[in-house]
Coordinates of C-alpha atoms in Angstrom, one line a residue:
M1420 CA -41.4 -36.5 4.9
T1421 CA -38.6 -37.3 2.4
K1422 CA -35.4 -39.0 3.4
G1423 CA -32.4 -39.5 1.1
S1424 CA -28.7 -39.2 0.4
I1425 CA -27.1 -36.1 -0.9
N1426 CA -25.9 -36.7 -4.5
V1427 CA -22.3 -37.5 -3.8
S1428 CA -20.5 -40.8 -4.0
V1429 CA -17.7 -39.8 -1.6
E1430 CA -18.8 -40.9 1.9
N1431 CA -16.4 -38.8 3.8
I1432 CA -17.1 -35.5 2.1
F1433 CA -18.0 -33.6 5.2
P1434 CA -14.8 -34.2 7.1
L1435 CA -13.0 -33.2 4.0
I1436 CA -15.0 -30.0 3.7
K1437 CA -14.1 -29.2 7.3
K1438 CA -10.4 -29.9 6.8
F1439 CA -9.7 -28.6 3.3
L1440 CA -12.0 -26.0 2.1
Y1441 CA -10.8 -23.0 4.1
S1442 CA -7.9 -22.6 6.4
D1443 CA -10.0 -20.1 8.3
H1444 CA -13.4 -21.4 9.4
E1445 CA -14.8 -18.0 10.2
I1446 CA -15.5 -17.6 6.5
F1447 CA -18.8 -19.6 6.9
L1448 CA -20.7 -16.5 8.2
R1449 CA -19.6 -14.5 5.1
E1450 CA -20.8 -17.3 2.8
L1451 CA -24.2 -17.7 4.5
I1452 CA -25.0 -14.0 4.6
S1453 CA -23.8 -13.6 1.0
N1454 CA -26.3 -16.3 0.0
G1455 CA -29.1 -14.5 1.9
T1456 CA -28.1 -11.2 0.2
D1457 CA -28.2 -12.9 -3.2
A1458 CA -31.7 -14.3 -2.5
T1459 CA -32.9 -10.8 -1.5
L1460 CA -31.4 -9.0 -4.5
K1461 CA -32.9 -11.7 -6.8
L1462 CA -36.3 -11.1 -5.3
K1463 CA -35.8 -7.3 -5.8
H1464 CA -35.1 -7.9 -9.5
L1465 CA -38.1 -10.2 -10.0
T1466 CA -40.5 -7.8 -8.3
S1467 CA -39.1 -4.9 -10.4
I1468 CA -39.9 -6.7 -13.6
G1469 CA -43.3 -8.1 -12.4
E1470 CA -42.3 -11.8 -12.2
S1471 CA -43.0 -12.1 -8.5
K1472 CA -46.4 -11.7 -6.8
S1473 CA -44.6 -11.0 -3.5
E1474 CA -44.1 -7.4 -2.4
Y1475 CA -40.4 -6.6 -1.9
G1476 CA -40.9 -4.2 1.1
N1477 CA -37.8 -3.4 3.2
P1478 CA -36.2 -6.8 3.8
I1479 CA -33.3 -7.3 6.2
I1480 CA -31.0 -10.2 7.1
E1481 CA -31.0 -11.1 10.8
V1482 CA -28.2 -12.9 12.7
K1483 CA -29.3 -14.3 16.1
I1484 CA -27.4 -16.3 18.8
D1485 CA -29.1 -18.9 21.0
K1486 CA -26.2 -19.5 23.4
E1487 CA -28.2 -21.9 25.6
G1488 CA -29.3 -24.0 22.7
K1489 CA -25.9 -23.7 21.1
K1490 CA -27.5 -22.5 17.9
L1491 CA -26.7 -19.7 15.4
H1492 CA -29.6 -18.4 13.2
I1493 CA -29.1 -16.6 9.8
I1494 CA -32.6 -15.4 8.6
D1495 CA -33.3 -13.6 5.3
Q1496 CA -36.5 -12.3 3.7
G1497 CA -35.4 -13.1 0.2
L1498 CA -36.7 -15.5 -2.5
G1499 CA -37.0 -18.6 -0.4
M1500 CA -37.2 -22.1 -1.8
S1501 CA -39.8 -24.7 -2.4
A1502 CA -39.1 -28.4 -1.5
D1503 CA -38.2 -29.1 -5.1
E1504 CA -35.8 -26.2 -5.2
V1505 CA -34.1 -27.4 -1.9
E1506 CA -33.7 -30.8 -3.6
K1507 CA -32.2 -29.2 -6.7
Y1508 CA -30.0 -26.4 -5.2
I1509 CA -29.0 -28.0 -1.9
N1510 CA -28.9 -31.7 -2.5
Q1511 CA -27.6 -31.9 -6.1
V1512 CA -26.0 -28.7 -7.5
A1513 CA -23.9 -28.1 -4.4
F1514 CA -22.0 -31.4 -4.8
S1515 CA -21.9 -31.6 -8.6
G1516 CA -18.2 -30.7 -8.5
A1517 CA -17.3 -32.5 -5.3
E1518 CA -15.4 -35.4 -6.8
E1519 CA -13.6 -33.1 -9.2
F1520 CA -12.7 -30.9 -6.3
L1521 CA -11.3 -33.8 -4.3
D1522 CA -9.2 -35.1 -7.2
K1523 CA -7.8 -31.8 -8.1
Y1524 CA -7.4 -30.0 -4.9
K1525 CA -7.1 -32.5 -2.0
D1526 CA -3.4 -31.6 -1.5
S1527 CA -3.5 -27.9 -2.0
A1528 CA -7.1 -26.8 -1.2
K1529 CA -6.5 -25.9 2.4
D1530 CA -5.2 -22.5 1.6
S1531 CA -7.0 -21.9 -1.7
G1532 CA -10.5 -21.2 -0.4
I1533 CA -12.1 -23.0 -3.3
I1534 CA -15.7 -23.5 -2.1
G1535 CA -17.3 -20.8 -4.3
H1536 CA -15.6 -22.2 -7.3
F1537 CA -17.8 -25.3 -7.1
G1538 CA -21.0 -23.7 -5.6
L1539 CA -20.2 -25.2 -2.2
G1540 CA -20.7 -21.9 -0.2
F1541 CA -23.7 -23.2 1.8
Y1542 CA -21.7 -26.2 2.9
S1543 CA -19.1 -24.1 4.7
A1544 CA -21.7 -24.2 7.5
F1545 CA -20.5 -27.8 8.3
M1546 CA -17.0 -26.4 9.2
V1547 CA -18.5 -25.1 12.5
A1548 CA -21.8 -27.0 12.9
E1549 CA -22.6 -30.6 13.7
K1550 CA -26.1 -30.3 12.3
V1551 CA -27.6 -27.7 9.9
E1552 CA -31.3 -27.0 9.4
I1553 CA -32.9 -25.0 6.6
I1554 CA -36.5 -23.7 7.1
T1555 CA -37.6 -21.9 3.9
K1556 CA -40.7 -20.5 2.3
S1557 CA -40.7 -19.5 -1.4
H1558 CA -42.0 -16.2 -2.7
T1559 CA -44.4 -18.3 -4.8
D1560 CA -47.4 -20.2 -3.4
A1561 CA -45.4 -23.4 -2.8
P1562 CA -45.5 -24.8 0.8
A1563 CA -42.6 -24.2 3.1
A1564 CA -39.9 -26.8 3.5
H1565 CA -37.7 -28.0 6.4
W1566 CA -34.3 -29.6 5.5
T1567 CA -32.0 -31.2 8.1
C1568 CA -28.6 -32.8 7.8
D1569 CA -26.3 -33.9 10.6
G1570 CA -23.0 -33.8 8.7
S1571 CA -23.4 -37.2 7.0
P1572 CA -24.6 -37.6 3.4
E1573 CA -28.0 -38.4 4.9
F1574 CA -30.7 -35.7 5.0
T1575 CA -34.4 -35.3 5.8
L1576 CA -36.8 -33.0 3.9
E1577 CA -40.3 -32.3 5.3
A1578 CA -43.1 -29.7 5.2
S1579 CA -42.8 -26.7 7.5
D1580 CA -45.3 -24.4 9.1
K1581 CA -43.3 -21.2 8.2
T1582 CA -45.6 -18.6 6.9
T1583 CA -43.3 -15.7 6.0
R1584 CA -41.2 -15.5 2.8
G1585 CA -37.5 -16.2 3.0
T1586 CA -35.0 -18.7 4.5
E1587 CA -33.7 -19.4 8.0
I1588 CA -30.6 -21.4 8.4
I1589 CA -29.9 -22.8 11.9
L1590 CA -26.4 -24.0 12.7
H1591 CA -26.1 -26.4 15.7
I1592 CA -22.6 -25.3 16.7
A1593 CA -20.0 -28.0 17.2
E1594 CA -18.1 -28.3 20.5
D1595 CA -14.8 -27.2 18.8
S1596 CA -16.5 -24.0 17.4
T1597 CA -18.3 -22.5 20.4
E1598 CA -16.4 -19.2 19.9
F1599 CA -19.1 -18.6 17.3
L1600 CA -21.8 -18.4 20.0
E1601 CA -20.1 -15.4 21.5
E1602 CA -21.7 -12.0 20.7
S1603 CA -18.3 -10.3 20.5
R1604 CA -16.9 -12.8 18.0
I1605 CA -20.0 -12.6 15.7
N1606 CA -19.9 -8.8 15.9
E1607 CA -16.3 -8.9 14.9
L1608 CA -17.0 -11.1 11.9
L1609 CA -20.0 -9.0 10.8
N1610 CA -17.9 -5.9 10.9
K1611 CA -15.0 -7.5 9.0
Y1612 CA -16.9 -9.2 6.2
N1613 CA -20.4 -7.6 6.0
K1614 CA -19.8 -4.0 6.9
F1615 CA -20.9 -2.8 3.4
M1616 CA -23.3 -5.5 2.3
P1617 CA -26.2 -4.1 0.2
I1618 CA -29.0 -5.5 2.4
P1619 CA -29.3 -4.2 6.1
I1620 CA -28.0 -6.8 8.6
K1621 CA -29.6 -6.8 12.0
F1622 CA -27.7 -8.2 15.0
G1623 CA -29.6 -7.6 18.2
T1624 CA -31.0 -4.3 19.3
K1625 CA -29.6 -1.1 20.8
E1626 CA -30.9 1.9 22.8
I1627 CA -30.8 5.4 21.3
D1628 CA -32.1 8.8 22.3
D1629 CA -35.7 9.2 21.1
P1630 CA -35.5 11.8 18.3
E1631 CA -39.1 12.9 18.8
F1632 CA -38.7 13.5 22.6
T1633 CA -37.9 17.0 23.9
P1634 CA -36.7 17.0 27.5
A1635 CA -38.7 19.4 29.7
T1636 CA -36.8 21.9 31.9
T1637 CA -38.2 22.9 35.4
T1638 CA -37.0 25.7 37.7
D1639 CA -37.3 25.3 41.5
A1640 CA -37.9 28.0 44.1
D1641 CA -34.2 28.8 44.3
G1642 CA -34.1 29.4 40.5
K1643 CA -32.1 26.2 39.9
E1644 CA -33.0 24.6 36.5
T1645 CA -33.3 20.8 36.1
T1646 CA -33.7 19.0 32.8
E1647 CA -35.3 15.6 32.8
P1648 CA -33.3 12.7 31.4
H1649 CA -33.5 12.0 27.6
K1650 CA -36.0 9.3 26.7
K1651 CA -34.5 6.2 25.2
I1652 CA -36.0 3.9 22.6
T1653 CA -34.9 0.4 21.5
V1654 CA -34.2 0.0 17.8
D1655 CA -32.7 -2.7 15.6
N1656 CA -28.9 -2.8 15.6
I1657 CA -28.1 -2.5 11.9
I1658 CA -24.4 -3.2 11.7
N1659 CA -23.7 -2.3 8.0
N1660 CA -23.9 0.6 5.6
P1661 CA -25.8 -0.8 2.6
N1662 CA -25.0 2.2 0.4
P1663 CA -21.2 3.0 0.8
A1664 CA -19.7 5.8 -1.1
W1665 CA -18.0 3.7 -3.8
T1666 CA -21.5 2.4 -5.0
K1667 CA -22.6 6.0 -5.8
Q1668 CA -21.7 8.2 -8.8
P1669 CA -18.8 10.7 -8.3
A1670 CA -21.2 13.5 -9.3
D1671 CA -23.4 12.7 -6.3
L1672 CA -20.6 13.0 -3.8
K1673 CA -18.9 16.0 -2.2
D1674 CA -15.4 16.1 -0.7
E1675 CA -16.8 15.7 2.8
D1676 CA -18.6 12.5 1.7
Y1677 CA -15.2 11.1 0.7
S1678 CA -13.6 12.2 4.0
S1679 CA -16.5 10.7 5.9
F1680 CA -16.2 7.4 4.1
Y1681 CA -12.4 7.3 4.8
R1682 CA -13.1 7.6 8.5
E1683 CA -15.7 4.8 8.2
L1684 CA -13.0 2.6 6.6
Y1685 CA -10.3 3.5 9.0
P1686 CA -11.8 4.7 12.3
M1687 CA -8.4 4.7 14.0
Q1688 CA -6.8 6.9 11.3
F1689 CA -6.8 10.5 12.5
E1690 CA -5.0 12.2 9.5
E1691 CA -7.1 13.2 6.5
P1692 CA -6.0 11.7 3.2
L1693 CA -4.3 14.0 0.7
F1694 CA -6.7 13.2 -2.1
H1695 CA -8.9 10.4 -3.6
I1696 CA -9.4 8.7 -6.9
H1697 CA -12.9 7.4 -7.7
L1698 CA -12.9 4.3 -9.9
N1699 CA -15.9 3.5 -12.0
V1700 CA -15.9 1.3 -15.1
D1701 CA -18.4 -1.1 -16.7
Y1702 CA -16.4 -2.2 -19.8
P1703 CA -14.5 -4.4 -20.5
F1704 CA -15.1 -5.4 -16.9
N1705 CA -17.0 -4.1 -13.9
L1706 CA -15.1 -2.3 -11.3
T1707 CA -15.9 0.4 -8.7
G1708 CA -13.9 1.8 -5.8
I1709 CA -12.2 4.7 -4.1
L1710 CA -8.5 4.9 -3.6
Y1711 CA -7.0 7.4 -1.1
F1712 CA -3.5 8.8 -1.0
P1713 CA -2.5 9.0 2.7
K1714 CA 0.5 11.0 3.8
M1715 CA 3.5 8.8 3.0
T1716 CA 6.7 8.2 4.8
N1717 CA 9.9 6.9 3.2
D1718 CA 9.3 3.5 4.8
M1719 CA 7.9 1.4 2.0
N1720 CA 7.0 -1.7 4.1
M1721 CA 4.8 -0.3 6.8
Q1722 CA 2.1 1.1 4.5
K1723 CA 0.8 -2.0 2.7
D1724 CA -2.4 -4.1 3.1
K1725 CA -4.7 -1.1 3.6
I1726 CA -6.8 -1.5 0.4
Q1727 CA -9.9 -3.7 0.9
L1728 CA -11.1 -5.9 -1.9
Y1729 CA -14.8 -6.6 -2.2
Q1730 CA -17.0 -8.6 -4.5
N1731 CA -20.5 -7.1 -4.8
Q1732 CA -20.0 -5.4 -1.4
V1733 CA -18.8 -8.6 0.2
Y1734 CA -15.3 -8.3 1.8
V1735 CA -12.8 -10.7 0.3
T1736 CA -9.3 -9.7 1.5
D1737 CA -6.9 -6.8 2.2
N1738 CA -4.1 -8.6 0.4
V1739 CA -4.6 -7.1 -3.1
E1740 CA -1.2 -7.8 -4.7
G1741 CA -1.8 -9.1 -8.2
I1742 CA -5.1 -7.2 -8.5
V1743 CA -3.8 -3.7 -7.6
P1744 CA -0.4 -2.8 -9.2
E1745 CA 2.3 -3.3 -6.5
F1746 CA 3.2 0.4 -6.3
L1747 CA -0.4 1.3 -5.3
T1748 CA -0.6 -1.3 -2.5
M1749 CA 0.7 1.6 -0.3
L1750 CA -2.6 3.5 -0.8
R1751 CA -5.8 2.9 1.1
G1752 CA -9.4 2.5 0.1
V1753 CA -11.8 0.0 -1.5
I1754 CA -12.0 -1.9 -4.8
D1755 CA -15.1 -3.8 -5.7
S1756 CA -15.5 -6.0 -8.7
P1757 CA -17.9 -8.9 -9.5
D1758 CA -15.3 -10.1 -12.0
I1759 CA -12.9 -11.1 -9.3
P1760 CA -13.8 -14.6 -8.0
L1761 CA -14.7 -14.5 -4.4
N1762 CA -12.9 -17.7 -3.3
V1763 CA -9.8 -18.5 -5.3
S1764 CA -6.1 -19.0 -4.7
R1765 CA -3.6 -16.2 -5.1
S1766 CA -1.9 -18.0 -8.0
Y1767 CA -5.3 -18.3 -9.8
L1768 CA -5.9 -14.6 -9.4
Q1769 CA -2.5 -13.6 -10.7
A1770 CA -3.0 -15.8 -13.8
D1771 CA -6.6 -14.5 -14.4
G1772 CA -7.0 -12.4 -17.6
A1773 CA -9.7 -10.1 -16.1
V1774 CA -7.5 -9.4 -13.1
K1775 CA -4.6 -8.3 -15.3
K1776 CA -6.9 -5.9 -17.2
I1777 CA -8.1 -4.5 -13.9
S1778 CA -4.6 -3.9 -12.8
S1779 CA -3.8 -2.0 -16.0
Y1780 CA -6.9 0.0 -15.7
I1781 CA -6.2 1.1 -12.2
T1782 CA -2.7 2.1 -13.2
R1783 CA -4.0 4.3 -16.1
K1784 CA -6.8 5.8 -13.9
V1785 CA -4.3 6.8 -11.2
A1786 CA -1.9 8.3 -13.7
D1787 CA -4.7 10.3 -15.3
K1788 CA -6.0 11.6 -11.9
L1789 CA -2.5 12.7 -10.9
K1790 CA -2.1 14.6 -14.1
S1791 CA -5.4 16.3 -13.7
L1792 CA -4.6 17.3 -10.1
F1793 CA -1.2 18.7 -11.2
N1794 CA -2.8 20.7 -14.0
A1795 CA -5.7 22.0 -11.9
N1796 CA -3.6 23.2 -9.0
R1797 CA 0.2 22.9 -9.5
E1798 CA 1.0 24.8 -6.3
D1799 CA -1.1 22.4 -4.1
F1800 CA 0.5 19.4 -6.0
E1801 CA 4.0 20.7 -5.2
A1802 CA 3.1 21.2 -1.6
K1803 CA 2.0 17.5 -1.4
W1804 CA 4.9 16.1 -3.3
D1805 CA 7.0 14.9 -0.4
D1806 CA 4.0 13.0 0.9
I1807 CA 3.2 11.2 -2.4
K1808 CA 6.6 11.0 -4.2
I1809 CA 7.4 7.5 -2.9
V1810 CA 4.3 6.0 -4.6
I1811 CA 4.9 7.9 -7.9
E1812 CA 8.6 7.0 -8.0
Y1813 CA 7.9 3.4 -7.2
G1814 CA 5.3 3.4 -10.0
M1815 CA 7.8 4.9 -12.5
L1816 CA 10.2 2.0 -11.7
S1817 CA 7.7 -0.9 -11.7
E1818 CA 5.1 0.0 -14.3
E1819 CA 6.2 1.0 -17.8
K1820 CA 2.9 2.6 -18.8
F1821 CA 2.9 4.6 -15.6
F1822 CA 6.5 5.7 -16.3
E1823 CA 5.5 7.0 -19.7
K1824 CA 2.5 9.0 -18.3
A1825 CA 4.5 10.3 -15.3
D1826 CA 6.5 12.7 -17.4
A1827 CA 3.5 15.0 -17.2
F1828 CA 3.4 15.2 -13.4
A1829 CA 6.5 13.7 -11.8
L1830 CA 8.4 16.5 -10.1
Y1831 CA 12.1 17.1 -9.6
P1832 CA 12.6 19.5 -6.6
T1833 CA 15.7 21.5 -6.1
V1834 CA 17.6 22.3 -2.9
D1835 CA 16.1 25.8 -3.2
G1836 CA 12.5 24.6 -3.1
K1837 CA 11.8 25.0 -6.8
F1838 CA 10.0 22.2 -8.7
Y1839 CA 10.5 21.1 -12.3
T1840 CA 8.9 18.5 -14.6
Y1841 CA 11.6 16.6 -16.5
E1842 CA 11.0 18.7 -19.6
E1843 CA 11.2 22.0 -17.6
L1844 CA 14.4 20.8 -15.9
F1845 CA 16.0 19.8 -19.2
N1846 CA 15.3 23.1 -20.8
K1847 CA 16.5 25.0 -17.7
I1848 CA 19.9 23.4 -17.3
K1849 CA 20.7 22.3 -20.9
A1850 CA 22.9 25.3 -21.8
N1851 CA 24.9 25.4 -18.5
Q1852 CA 25.2 21.7 -17.5
T1853 CA 26.2 20.0 -20.7
D1854 CA 29.7 18.8 -20.5
K1855 CA 32.5 18.8 -23.1
D1856 CA 31.2 15.4 -24.5
D1857 CA 27.7 16.9 -25.1
K1858 CA 26.2 15.0 -22.2
L1859 CA 23.7 16.7 -19.9
V1860 CA 24.7 16.2 -16.3
I1861 CA 21.9 16.5 -13.7
L1862 CA 23.3 17.2 -10.3
Y1863 CA 21.5 16.1 -7.1
A1864 CA 21.9 16.0 -3.4
S1865 CA 20.4 13.5 -1.0
N1866 CA 20.9 15.6 2.2
K1867 CA 21.0 19.4 2.1
D1868 CA 22.9 19.7 5.5
Q1869 CA 25.5 16.9 5.0
Q1870 CA 26.3 18.0 1.5
H1871 CA 26.0 21.7 2.0
S1872 CA 29.6 22.6 0.9
Y1873 CA 29.3 20.6 -2.3
I1874 CA 25.9 22.2 -3.0
E1875 CA 27.4 25.7 -2.6
A1876 CA 30.3 24.8 -4.9
A1877 CA 27.8 23.8 -7.6
K1878 CA 25.6 26.8 -7.1
A1879 CA 28.6 29.1 -7.4
K1880 CA 29.0 27.8 -10.9
G1881 CA 25.3 28.6 -11.6
Y1882 CA 24.3 25.0 -11.6
E1883 CA 20.9 23.7 -10.4
V1884 CA 21.0 21.0 -7.7
L1885 CA 18.1 18.7 -7.3
L1886 CA 17.1 17.3 -3.9
L1887 CA 16.4 13.6 -4.4
D1888 CA 16.1 11.8 -1.0
S1889 CA 13.7 8.9 -1.3
P1890 CA 15.1 5.4 -0.5
I1891 CA 14.7 4.3 -4.2
V1892 CA 16.3 7.3 -5.8
S1893 CA 19.3 5.2 -7.0
H1894 CA 17.0 2.9 -8.9
L1895 CA 15.0 5.8 -10.3
I1896 CA 18.0 7.7 -11.7
Q1897 CA 19.3 4.4 -13.2
K1898 CA 16.0 4.0 -14.9
L1899 CA 16.0 7.6 -16.2
E1900 CA 19.6 7.3 -17.5
S1901 CA 18.7 4.2 -19.5
T1902 CA 15.5 5.8 -20.8
K1903 CA 16.3 9.5 -21.5
E1904 CA 18.8 10.3 -24.2
N1905 CA 22.4 11.4 -23.4
I1906 CA 22.0 12.3 -19.7
S1907 CA 23.7 11.3 -16.5
F1908 CA 22.9 11.9 -12.8
A1909 CA 25.8 12.9 -10.5
R1910 CA 25.5 13.4 -6.7
V1911 CA 27.2 16.7 -5.8
D1912 CA 29.6 15.0 -3.4
G1913 CA 30.6 12.4 -6.0
D1914 CA 33.6 14.4 -7.1
H1915 CA 34.9 17.9 -7.3
I1916 CA 32.4 20.1 -9.2
D1917 CA 34.8 20.6 -12.2
N1918 CA 35.0 16.8 -12.6
L1919 CA 31.3 16.3 -12.3
I1920 CA 30.6 18.5 -15.3
K1921 CA 33.8 18.6 -17.3
K1922 CA 34.2 21.6 -19.5
D1923 CA 36.9 22.2 -22.2
E1924 CA 38.9 24.7 -20.1
N1925 CA 41.5 23.2 -17.9
T1926 CA 42.9 24.8 -14.8
I1927 CA 46.7 24.8 -14.7
S1928 CA 48.5 23.5 -11.6
K1929 CA 50.9 25.8 -9.7
L1930 CA 53.0 22.8 -8.9
T1931 CA 55.6 21.3 -11.2
E1932 CA 55.5 17.6 -12.0
E1933 CA 58.4 17.0 -9.5
E1934 CA 56.5 18.8 -6.8
Q1935 CA 53.3 16.8 -7.5
T1936 CA 55.3 13.6 -7.2
E1937 CA 56.8 14.7 -3.9
L1938 CA 53.4 15.7 -2.6
D1939 CA 51.9 12.4 -3.6
T1940 CA 54.6 10.5 -1.7
L1941 CA 54.1 12.7 1.4
L1942 CA 50.3 12.2 1.4
K1943 CA 50.6 8.4 0.9
A1944 CA 53.0 8.1 3.8
T1945 CA 50.5 9.6 6.2
I1946 CA 47.0 8.7 4.8
P1947 CA 45.9 5.0 4.9
S1948 CA 45.6 3.7 1.4
E1949 CA 42.9 1.1 2.4
K1950 CA 40.5 4.0 3.2
F1951 CA 41.4 6.7 0.6
S1952 CA 42.4 6.8 -3.0
I1953 CA 44.4 10.0 -3.5
Q1954 CA 43.9 12.2 -6.6
L1955 CA 45.8 15.4 -7.2
E1956 CA 43.7 18.0 -9.1
A1957 CA 44.3 21.5 -10.2
M1958 CA 41.3 23.5 -9.0
D1959 CA 40.5 27.2 -8.2
S1960 CA 42.9 28.4 -5.5
D1961 CA 39.9 29.3 -3.2
A1962 CA 38.4 25.8 -3.4
S1963 CA 38.9 23.5 -0.4
P1964 CA 42.4 22.0 -0.1
F1965 CA 41.1 18.5 0.7
I1966 CA 37.8 17.1 -0.6
I1967 CA 36.4 13.7 0.1
T1968 CA 34.1 12.0 -2.4
Q1969 CA 32.7 8.6 -3.0
P1970 CA 32.6 7.2 -6.6
E1971 CA 29.1 7.6 -8.0
F1972 CA 28.9 4.1 -9.4
M1973 CA 30.0 2.3 -6.2
R1974 CA 27.8 4.4 -3.9
R1975 CA 24.8 4.0 -6.2
M1976 CA 25.2 0.2 -6.4
K1977 CA 25.4 -0.1 -2.6
E1978 CA 22.3 2.0 -2.2
M1979 CA 20.4 -0.1 -4.8
Q1980 CA 21.4 -3.3 -3.0
Q1981 CA 20.0 -1.9 0.3
T1982 CA 16.6 -1.3 -1.4
G1983 CA 16.3 -4.6 -3.2
G1984 CA 18.6 -4.4 -6.2
G1985 CA 19.1 -8.1 -6.7
G1986 CA 22.5 -9.4 -7.8
M1987 CA 24.4 -6.5 -6.2
H1988 CA 25.5 -8.3 -3.1
M1989 CA 29.1 -8.0 -4.2
F1990 CA 29.0 -4.3 -3.7
G1991 CA 27.7 -4.6 -0.2
N1992 CA 30.8 -6.6 0.8
M1993 CA 33.3 -4.2 -0.7
P1994 CA 35.2 -1.9 1.7
E1995 CA 34.2 1.7 2.0
I1996 CA 36.9 3.4 -0.1
H1997 CA 36.6 7.2 -0.6
N1998 CA 38.4 9.5 -3.1
L1999 CA 40.5 12.2 -1.5
I2000 CA 40.9 15.0 -4.0
V2001 CA 43.8 17.3 -3.1
N2002 CA 43.8 20.8 -4.7
T2003 CA 47.3 21.5 -6.0
N2004 CA 46.5 25.2 -6.3
S2005 CA 45.6 25.6 -2.6
E2006 CA 47.9 27.7 -0.4
L2007 CA 47.7 25.2 2.4
V2008 CA 48.8 22.4 0.0
S2009 CA 51.8 24.5 -1.0
E2010 CA 52.6 25.1 2.7
I2011 CA 52.5 21.3 3.3
L2012 CA 55.0 20.9 0.6
S2013 CA 57.3 23.7 1.7
T2014 CA 57.2 22.8 5.4
K2015 CA 60.7 21.7 6.5
T2016 CA 59.8 19.4 9.5
K2017 CA 58.2 16.0 8.8
K2018 CA 56.2 16.2 12.1
K2019 CA 54.5 19.5 11.0
Q2020 CA 53.8 18.1 7.6
E2021 CA 52.1 15.1 9.1
R2022 CA 50.1 17.3 11.4
L2023 CA 48.9 19.6 8.6
I2024 CA 48.0 16.6 6.4
T2025 CA 46.1 14.9 9.3
Q2026 CA 44.3 18.0 10.3
S2027 CA 43.3 18.8 6.7
L2028 CA 42.1 15.2 6.2
D2029 CA 40.1 15.2 9.4
L2030 CA 38.4 18.5 8.4
A2031 CA 37.4 17.0 5.1
R2032 CA 36.2 13.9 6.9
L2033 CA 34.2 16.0 9.4
S2034 CA 32.4 17.8 6.5
Q2035 CA 31.2 14.4 5.2
G2036 CA 30.2 13.0 8.6
L2037 CA 33.0 10.4 8.5
L2038 CA 34.8 11.5 11.7
K2039 CA 33.4 9.6 14.7
G2040 CA 34.3 8.1 18.1
E2041 CA 37.9 8.3 19.2
E2042 CA 39.1 9.9 16.0
L2043 CA 36.6 12.8 16.5
T2044 CA 37.8 13.2 20.1
N2045 CA 41.4 13.3 19.1
F2046 CA 40.6 15.8 16.3
I2047 CA 38.8 18.2 18.8
K2048 CA 41.7 17.9 21.3
R2049 CA 44.3 18.6 18.6
S2050 CA 42.3 21.6 17.3
Y2051 CA 42.3 23.2 20.7
E2052 CA 46.1 22.7 21.0
L2053 CA 46.6 24.5 17.6
L2054 CA 44.7 27.5 19.0
K2055 CA 47.2 28.0 21.9

C-alpha cells in the first residue's frame, strides 16, 4: 500500500473547493458521470483503431444509492486506470492549477463554476462527500487499484481485487448533503444533466410488460371471457436517450422525429412547434442543435430560458444569452458545442471568440431557414406570421446582419389581410402615397377596431394601411425610417388623412378669416387647453367635424419608452395632449358659429368633442356617463 500527500501546497484546499468552486453543489453528479462517459468513449475509440485488447461490448454507467451505508456509487465500464495512472491523473494533474486558481479566483469563483477550467472535475465530489474512494481496473493487464481520500491532502493507494474493466467511485456522503441519498433527488439530477448523455445510464430497475408474452383468453360456461394478467419482467432503468435527434443527420430525420424530440424536451408543452431549424456545422467550430419556433405571444419576457445548452451531450445551462443572439432566446430547443467551455463564468463566455462566431452563425442560419420557408410555401408562412413576427422584428432591431437578410422574408400585413415584403409594399404604394415633398408615407394602424374611422378615411383615398401591432413596432419603424431612403411611417390616427400625406392641392375653407378667428375663440372658451391643442383645417365637407389625433412623434416616443427605449423618460412624464382638428367646411361647425345662444353653442361643441373622444376611446367614467345622459336628452 502507498501513502502520500496530494501534490498541492495549500493545506486547506478541500474546504476551499467546497466553498468556492460551485454555488450549486448538485453539479458533482454531472462531473462524475461526464468523467465516466469520457472514459467509455475513449475506450470505444481505442478499440476501433485496434489499440486496446479489451472488447468494447455494450458498456453502461450505473448510479447506485446505499442509503444505509450513506454511500453513492458511480460505476463505469470505460478505460479504467492503473495505479500509476491514478497517481498521475488524480494526485498530480488535478491540482496542477490549484494555487493559480486560488490566487486568481478566490474572491469571485463562487459563481463562476471554474472547476473544469483547471481539470478539477473529479474533486467536485468533495463538495458533498466526507470521503471518496476510487476502485479502478485498467483495460490493459495492469492490476486494479484502490484510492481513498478523506478530504485532507492525505491519500492511500493500494491494490484491489476488482476483476472487471472500468472505474467505481464511492462517495461517503457528508451529513450536510444527505439529500443526495434520496432516490427522487438523484433521479431529478440525472434527468436534468444527463438526459441525453451518449452512454446509457442505469439507475435501478423497473417492471415492464413482457413483449414476448401473449396473454391467454378463456371462456367459462356462461360464455364470459377472461384474459389472464400481462406478465411483467424486470429490466434496467435506463434514464437517458443516448442518441437524441440533434446528433443525427437532418436527412435521417422525418418531421415526426422532430415533433417527438420536441415532446421529449418539453413533456409539459402540449402545442406543436410551428417549425424547426436543424443546426449542423463542423468548421470553423463544431456545433449541432435543433431550434424550434413555438407559437409566440406579444409578451417578450415570458418566453426566455427555453433553449438548453449542452457540451458533448452534457447539459450545461438554459441561460444561453451571449451564445445565442438575444432575439432568438425566445425560441426553444438544444444547442450542443464542444467549443463552449463546460464550466466558465458568463463574462468569460461573452468575451470568448468562438462563442461570438457561434452567435453569428446561428443568426445567419436562422435567417436562411426563414427565407427558404417563405420561398417554399409563402401562404403557410403568411398564416404563421402573427405567431413568429415578434422574434423576426426583434431580430431586425438587434442584429444588423439579420436586418439585412430579413428584407427577403419580413412581412408587412395590411388591415385587409394582405401581406407584402418591403419591396412589394414600396412598389404598390409609391405612386399614390408619395407626398408633395416626394417622400413616401407608409400608413399603419395598431388596432383595427379603435382606429376604424381613420382607416376608412385612408382607404377612401385609395391608400393602403398596414396593421402593425407588436409591442416593439415604434422601435422597428424608427429603424426602417433611418435605414430606408426617403420614407416615413404615420399612424392613421396621427392626423387628418390630408395632413398625413400632403398633396399639392389645397381645400379652400368656407369660412372667412374673421369667422375662423371667432370660431377659434369660441372653441377655446369651452375646450380645456391643457388637454387639447385646437387646429382649424379646411377639409372635405363630408369629413368629420371634430377629429382627435395624437402627434406621431410624441406618441411614438412614449411607446418606445414603455418597451425599453432608454433616455426617453422625459416623454413618459409629459401630459397627454391631443390635437383637436376642427373641419371648417363641416355643416355642423357652421351651425356652431351661427347659433345665437351661447348655451347651445357650448352644448354643440361639448357634444361634438365627446363624440370625437368616444371614437378614440378617451371618454370614460363620469364623463362617459354624462355624455350618455346628455345624448338621451337630445333625443327628446
